[in-house]
């Protein structure tokens, strides 16, 4: 079956612009995660959605970052007023269970802020 | 502080030369330890999940083991196609979030 898909695969933007990154999870997966991978650094948790529960936003680095998940499926990560330090690979993952399930990752969106 | 540390950062092996990668963790209430493989320009690919000390999982040339403080990824007779970055991650605590905390990874290069 289809895996996690993300779009765009690459995004180049200018400092100060807003960007939207999209994630389509594996069908039937109730949990969805966003992570960030900066050059030379490990994966950093950003936000987690599980069904209709309130999302865990504890990893969002600033109020410029927000995410939503519509209809329990597709998710959009929005970065407002982008800064150069936002340049990274943004990875989405999904799992059957939010508390103990194996997470399957998408290919990522490579964001470059000039 | 909750932490996941992988060693070595980089490892170069000759084809057929077996070795082990280490993942040590200091977290309270481990609920699961995960190994992923990541190729350049791609997302992490799931390899194994381990839930309790003493557990072992195998897949082809890879074998993952877990103790109360660390996990090892043993690579037996590696081939050049095993070259990748191997990531370790943990789920822990009593909260209802399944977020993963990742180590920095070990970059493995296997030369023919």
mmCIF file of N, CA, C and O in Angstrom, chain A residues 6-67:
data_model
loop_
_atom_site.group_PDB
_atom_site.id
_atom_site.type_symbol
_atom_site.label_atom_id
_atom_site.label_comp_id
_atom_site.label_asym_id
_atom_site.label_seq_id
_atom_site.Cartn_x
_atom_site.Cartn_y
_atom_site.Cartn_z
ATOM 1 N N UNK A 6 4.545 13.408 1.267
ATOM 2 C CA UNK A 6 4.717 14.797 1.678
ATOM 3 C C UNK A 6 4.912 15.658 0.437
ATOM 4 O O UNK A 6 5.498 15.232 -0.550
ATOM 5 N N UNK A 7 4.420 16.898 0.537
ATOM 6 C CA UNK A 7 4.624 17.824 -0.565
ATOM 7 C C UNK A 7 4.753 19.246 -0.031
ATOM 8 O O UNK A 7 4.190 19.572 1.031
ATOM 9 N N UNK A 8 5.530 20.112 -0.715
ATOM 10 C CA UNK A 8 6.399 19.749 -1.827
ATOM 11 C C UNK A 8 7.609 18.954 -1.340
ATOM 12 O O UNK A 8 7.866 18.905 -0.145
ATOM 13 N N UNK A 9 8.371 18.388 -2.248
ATOM 14 C CA UNK A 9 9.578 17.679 -1.833
ATOM 15 C C UNK A 9 10.697 18.676 -1.506
ATOM 16 O O UNK A 9 11.534 18.417 -0.651
ATOM 17 N N UNK A 10 10.681 19.802 -2.208
ATOM 18 C CA UNK A 10 11.641 20.876 -1.960
ATOM 19 C C UNK A 10 10.922 22.210 -1.989
ATOM 20 O O UNK A 10 9.996 22.396 -2.785
ATOM 21 N N UNK A 11 11.379 23.127 -1.128
ATOM 22 C CA UNK A 11 10.787 24.458 -1.101
ATOM 23 C C UNK A 11 11.886 25.473 -0.804
ATOM 24 O O UNK A 11 12.597 25.350 0.190
ATOM 25 N N UNK A 12 12.004 26.447 -1.697
ATOM 26 C CA UNK A 12 12.923 27.555 -1.471
ATOM 27 C C UNK A 12 12.083 28.807 -1.294
ATOM 28 O O UNK A 12 11.192 29.087 -2.106
ATOM 29 N N UNK A 13 12.332 29.544 -0.236
ATOM 30 C CA UNK A 13 11.555 30.731 0.040
ATOM 31 C C UNK A 13 12.467 31.839 0.535
ATOM 32 O O UNK A 13 13.632 31.607 0.871
ATOM 33 N N UNK A 14 11.924 33.028 0.552
ATOM 34 C CA UNK A 14 12.693 34.164 1.048
ATOM 35 C C UNK A 14 12.355 34.430 2.503
ATOM 36 O O UNK A 14 11.209 34.216 2.938
ATOM 37 N N UNK A 15 13.323 34.902 3.222
ATOM 38 C CA UNK A 15 13.125 35.257 4.631
ATOM 39 C C UNK A 15 11.916 36.181 4.768
ATOM 40 O O UNK A 15 11.750 37.130 4.000
ATOM 41 N N UNK A 16 11.055 35.825 5.742
ATOM 42 C CA UNK A 16 9.883 36.646 5.991
ATOM 43 C C UNK A 16 8.600 36.132 5.356
ATOM 44 O O UNK A 16 7.503 36.554 5.736
ATOM 45 N N UNK A 17 8.739 35.223 4.388
ATOM 46 C CA UNK A 17 7.557 34.665 3.733
ATOM 47 C C UNK A 17 6.972 33.528 4.575
ATOM 48 O O UNK A 17 7.660 32.922 5.398
ATOM 49 N N UNK A 18 5.692 33.229 4.345
ATOM 50 C CA UNK A 18 5.049 32.094 4.992
ATOM 51 C C UNK A 18 5.136 30.868 4.077
ATOM 52 O O UNK A 18 5.092 31.000 2.852
ATOM 53 N N UNK A 19 5.240 29.671 4.674
ATOM 54 C CA UNK A 19 5.243 28.442 3.890
ATOM 55 C C UNK A 19 4.276 27.443 4.501
ATOM 56 O O UNK A 19 4.043 27.444 5.711
ATOM 57 N N UNK A 20 3.726 26.590 3.638
ATOM 58 C CA UNK A 20 2.863 25.498 4.081
ATOM 59 C C UNK A 20 3.414 24.179 3.558
ATOM 60 O O UNK A 20 3.707 24.046 2.381
ATOM 61 N N UNK A 21 3.528 23.220 4.460
ATOM 62 C CA UNK A 21 4.024 21.901 4.111
ATOM 63 C C UNK A 21 2.904 20.898 4.373
ATOM 64 O O UNK A 21 2.227 20.965 5.400
ATOM 65 N N UNK A 22 2.753 19.939 3.456
ATOM 66 C CA UNK A 22 1.616 19.030 3.538
ATOM 67 C C UNK A 22 2.068 17.600 3.798
ATOM 68 O O UNK A 22 3.106 17.172 3.300
ATOM 69 N N UNK A 23 1.233 16.864 4.540
ATOM 70 C CA UNK A 23 1.515 15.459 4.836
ATOM 71 C C UNK A 23 0.243 14.632 4.661
ATOM 72 O O UNK A 23 -0.795 14.963 5.244
ATOM 73 N N UNK A 24 0.341 13.548 3.883
ATOM 74 C CA UNK A 24 -0.738 12.576 3.758
ATOM 75 C C UNK A 24 -0.304 11.288 4.459
ATOM 76 O O UNK A 24 0.598 10.606 3.971
ATOM 77 N N UNK A 25 -0.922 10.940 5.568
ATOM 78 C CA UNK A 25 -0.483 9.752 6.312
ATOM 79 C C UNK A 25 -0.953 8.468 5.640
ATOM 80 O O UNK A 25 -1.743 8.491 4.694
ATOM 81 N N UNK A 26 -0.465 7.356 6.159
ATOM 82 C CA UNK A 26 -0.918 6.040 5.696
ATOM 83 C C UNK A 26 -2.383 5.876 6.082
ATOM 84 O O UNK A 26 -2.782 6.192 7.213
ATOM 85 N N UNK A 27 -3.180 5.368 5.131
ATOM 86 C CA UNK A 27 -4.605 5.195 5.374
ATOM 87 C C UNK A 27 -4.839 4.301 6.594
ATOM 88 O O UNK A 27 -4.242 3.229 6.720
ATOM 89 N N UNK A 28 -5.709 4.756 7.498
ATOM 90 C CA UNK A 28 -6.019 3.986 8.693
ATOM 91 C C UNK A 28 -5.186 4.345 9.904
ATOM 92 O O UNK A 28 -5.512 3.951 11.024
ATOM 93 N N UNK A 29 -4.107 5.084 9.699
ATOM 94 C CA UNK A 29 -3.283 5.505 10.835
ATOM 95 C C UNK A 29 -3.960 6.675 11.543
ATOM 96 O O UNK A 29 -4.327 7.662 10.919
ATOM 97 N N UNK A 30 -4.090 6.546 12.868
ATOM 98 C CA UNK A 30 -4.783 7.580 13.621
ATOM 99 C C UNK A 30 -3.834 8.641 14.184
ATOM 100 O O UNK A 30 -4.258 9.722 14.527
ATOM 101 N N UNK A 31 -2.566 8.304 14.298
ATOM 102 C CA UNK A 31 -1.598 9.235 14.875
ATOM 103 C C UNK A 31 -0.712 9.813 13.777
ATOM 104 O O UNK A 31 -0.313 9.108 12.846
ATOM 105 N N UNK A 32 -0.397 11.103 13.907
ATOM 106 C CA UNK A 32 0.441 11.795 12.922
ATOM 107 C C UNK A 32 1.420 12.687 13.656
ATOM 108 O O UNK A 32 1.063 13.341 14.648
ATOM 109 N N UNK A 33 2.656 12.698 13.188
ATOM 110 C CA UNK A 33 3.738 13.437 13.844
ATOM 111 C C UNK A 33 4.473 14.300 12.817
ATOM 112 O O UNK A 33 4.621 13.902 11.667
ATOM 113 N N UNK A 34 4.982 15.422 13.290
ATOM 114 C CA UNK A 34 5.927 16.224 12.520
ATOM 115 C C UNK A 34 7.246 16.284 13.292
ATOM 116 O O UNK A 34 7.257 16.500 14.518
ATOM 117 N N UNK A 35 8.342 16.105 12.537
ATOM 118 C CA UNK A 35 9.690 16.226 13.084
ATOM 119 C C UNK A 35 10.492 17.154 12.166
ATOM 120 O O UNK A 35 10.141 17.358 11.010
ATOM 121 N N UNK A 36 11.590 17.684 12.715
ATOM 122 C CA UNK A 36 12.495 18.517 11.932
ATOM 123 C C UNK A 36 13.895 17.945 12.054
ATOM 124 O O UNK A 36 14.327 17.549 13.142
ATOM 125 N N UNK A 37 14.604 17.909 10.917
ATOM 126 C CA UNK A 37 15.975 17.411 10.895
ATOM 127 C C UNK A 37 16.863 18.486 10.293
ATOM 128 O O UNK A 37 16.817 18.729 9.093
ATOM 129 N N UNK A 38 17.652 19.122 11.142
ATOM 130 C CA UNK A 38 18.559 20.165 10.681
ATOM 131 C C UNK A 38 19.904 19.548 10.366
ATOM 132 O O UNK A 38 20.260 18.488 10.891
ATOM 133 N N UNK A 39 20.676 20.240 9.525
ATOM 134 C CA UNK A 39 21.965 19.721 9.086
ATOM 135 C C UNK A 39 22.849 19.446 10.289
ATOM 136 O O UNK A 39 23.051 20.318 11.134
ATOM 137 N N UNK A 40 23.326 18.201 10.365
ATOM 138 C CA UNK A 40 24.222 17.846 11.446
ATOM 139 C C UNK A 40 23.538 17.611 12.774
ATOM 140 O O UNK A 40 24.209 17.376 13.781
ATOM 141 N N UNK A 41 22.208 17.638 12.791
ATOM 142 C CA UNK A 41 21.489 17.416 14.043
ATOM 143 C C UNK A 41 20.534 16.244 13.893
ATOM 144 O O UNK A 41 20.186 15.828 12.803
ATOM 145 N N UNK A 42 20.099 15.733 15.004
ATOM 146 C CA UNK A 42 19.155 14.624 15.001
ATOM 147 C C UNK A 42 17.751 15.092 14.706
ATOM 148 O O UNK A 42 17.484 16.277 14.563
ATOM 149 N N UNK A 43 16.846 14.138 14.624
ATOM 150 C CA UNK A 43 15.445 14.492 14.421
ATOM 151 C C UNK A 43 14.865 15.091 15.692
ATOM 152 O O UNK A 43 15.043 14.567 16.782
ATOM 153 N N UNK A 44 14.132 16.187 15.511
ATOM 154 C CA UNK A 44 13.566 16.937 16.628
ATOM 155 C C UNK A 44 12.049 16.906 16.514
ATOM 156 O O UNK A 44 11.490 17.316 15.486
ATOM 157 N N UNK A 45 11.379 16.431 17.558
ATOM 158 C CA UNK A 45 9.915 16.367 17.577
ATOM 159 C C UNK A 45 9.317 17.761 17.544
ATOM 160 O O UNK A 45 9.777 18.675 18.245
ATOM 161 N N UNK A 46 8.254 17.936 16.757
ATOM 162 C CA UNK A 46 7.562 19.220 16.685
ATOM 163 C C UNK A 46 6.152 19.127 17.265
ATOM 164 O O UNK A 46 5.814 19.852 18.204
ATOM 165 N N UNK A 47 5.309 18.253 16.704
ATOM 166 C CA UNK A 47 3.906 18.212 17.105
ATOM 167 C C UNK A 47 3.333 16.839 16.802
ATOM 168 O O UNK A 47 3.810 16.132 15.914
ATOM 169 N N UNK A 48 2.291 16.478 17.556
ATOM 170 C CA UNK A 48 1.673 15.144 17.456
ATOM 171 C C UNK A 48 0.156 15.290 17.491
ATOM 172 O O UNK A 48 -0.390 16.025 18.314
ATOM 173 N N UNK A 49 -0.517 14.577 16.581
ATOM 174 C CA UNK A 49 -1.974 14.525 16.535
ATOM 175 C C UNK A 49 -2.422 13.087 16.764
ATOM 176 O O UNK A 49 -1.863 12.150 16.200
ATOM 177 N N UNK A 50 -3.465 12.907 17.575
ATOM 178 C CA UNK A 50 -4.050 11.586 17.788
ATOM 179 C C UNK A 50 -5.561 11.737 17.779
ATOM 180 O O UNK A 50 -6.139 12.298 18.715
ATOM 181 N N UNK A 51 -6.196 11.250 16.736
ATOM 182 C CA UNK A 51 -7.645 11.286 16.644
ATOM 183 C C UNK A 51 -8.186 12.681 16.864
ATOM 184 O O UNK A 51 -7.720 13.656 16.279
ATOM 185 N N UNK A 52 -9.181 12.779 17.761
ATOM 186 C CA UNK A 52 -9.809 14.063 18.061
ATOM 187 C C UNK A 52 -9.236 14.718 19.311
ATOM 188 O O UNK A 52 -9.749 15.755 19.757
ATOM 189 N N UNK A 53 -8.194 14.120 19.875
ATOM 190 C CA UNK A 53 -7.588 14.679 21.088
ATOM 191 C C UNK A 53 -6.828 15.956 20.763
ATOM 192 O O UNK A 53 -6.429 16.189 19.620
ATOM 193 N N UNK A 54 -6.645 16.771 21.804
ATOM 194 C CA UNK A 54 -5.848 17.988 21.622
ATOM 195 C C UNK A 54 -4.425 17.600 21.240
ATOM 196 O O UNK A 54 -3.841 16.688 21.819
ATOM 197 N N UNK A 55 -3.842 18.269 20.260
ATOM 198 C CA UNK A 55 -2.488 17.909 19.823
ATOM 199 C C UNK A 55 -1.444 18.229 20.885
ATOM 200 O O UNK A 55 -1.625 19.132 21.700
ATOM 201 N N UNK A 56 -0.352 17.474 20.870
ATOM 202 C CA UNK A 56 0.807 17.761 21.713
ATOM 203 C C UNK A 56 1.716 18.710 20.928
ATOM 204 O O UNK A 56 2.396 18.275 20.002
ATOM 205 N N UNK A 57 1.716 19.975 21.313
ATOM 206 C CA UNK A 57 2.488 20.994 20.599
ATOM 207 C C UNK A 57 3.808 21.307 21.286
ATOM 208 O O UNK A 57 4.449 22.325 20.971
ATOM 209 N N UNK A 58 4.221 20.456 22.207
ATOM 210 C CA UNK A 58 5.342 20.794 23.079
ATOM 211 C C UNK A 58 6.662 20.996 22.347
ATOM 212 O O UNK A 58 7.583 21.607 22.885
ATOM 213 N N UNK A 59 6.781 20.500 21.117
ATOM 214 C CA UNK A 59 8.035 20.620 20.394
ATOM 215 C C UNK A 59 8.117 21.794 19.444
ATOM 216 O O UNK A 59 9.174 22.053 18.856
ATOM 217 N N UNK A 60 7.048 22.537 19.268
ATOM 218 C CA UNK A 60 7.075 23.670 18.343
ATOM 219 C C UNK A 60 8.048 24.729 18.874
ATOM 220 O O UNK A 60 7.933 25.162 20.016
ATOM 221 N N UNK A 61 9.020 25.158 18.044
ATOM 222 C CA UNK A 61 10.078 26.047 18.543
ATOM 223 C C UNK A 61 9.641 27.485 18.801
ATOM 224 O O UNK A 61 10.287 28.185 19.581
ATOM 225 N N UNK A 62 8.585 27.952 18.156
ATOM 226 C CA UNK A 62 8.115 29.317 18.378
ATOM 227 C C UNK A 62 6.676 29.434 17.903
ATOM 228 O O UNK A 62 6.138 28.504 17.287
ATOM 229 N N UNK A 63 6.054 30.567 18.192
ATOM 230 C CA UNK A 63 4.658 30.751 17.773
ATOM 231 C C UNK A 63 4.540 31.021 16.278
ATOM 232 O O UNK A 63 3.419 31.196 15.768
ATOM 233 N N UNK A 64 5.658 31.057 15.564
ATOM 234 C CA UNK A 64 5.580 31.156 14.106
ATOM 235 C C UNK A 64 5.192 29.820 13.479
ATOM 236 O O UNK A 64 4.812 29.767 12.319
ATOM 237 N N UNK A 65 5.315 28.767 14.259
ATOM 238 C CA UNK A 65 5.011 27.417 13.772
ATOM 239 C C UNK A 65 3.617 27.002 14.239
ATOM 240 O O UNK A 65 3.270 27.167 15.415
ATOM 241 N N UNK A 66 2.837 26.442 13.322
ATOM 242 C CA UNK A 66 1.534 25.904 13.677
ATOM 243 C C UNK A 66 1.232 24.733 12.749
ATOM 244 O O UNK A 66 1.839 24.592 11.685
ATOM 245 N N UNK A 67 0.310 23.884 13.177
ATOM 246 C CA UNK A 67 -0.080 22.748 12.352
ATOM 247 C C UNK A 67 -1.530 22.434 12.604
ATOM 248 O O UNK A 67 -2.054 22.687 13.694
#
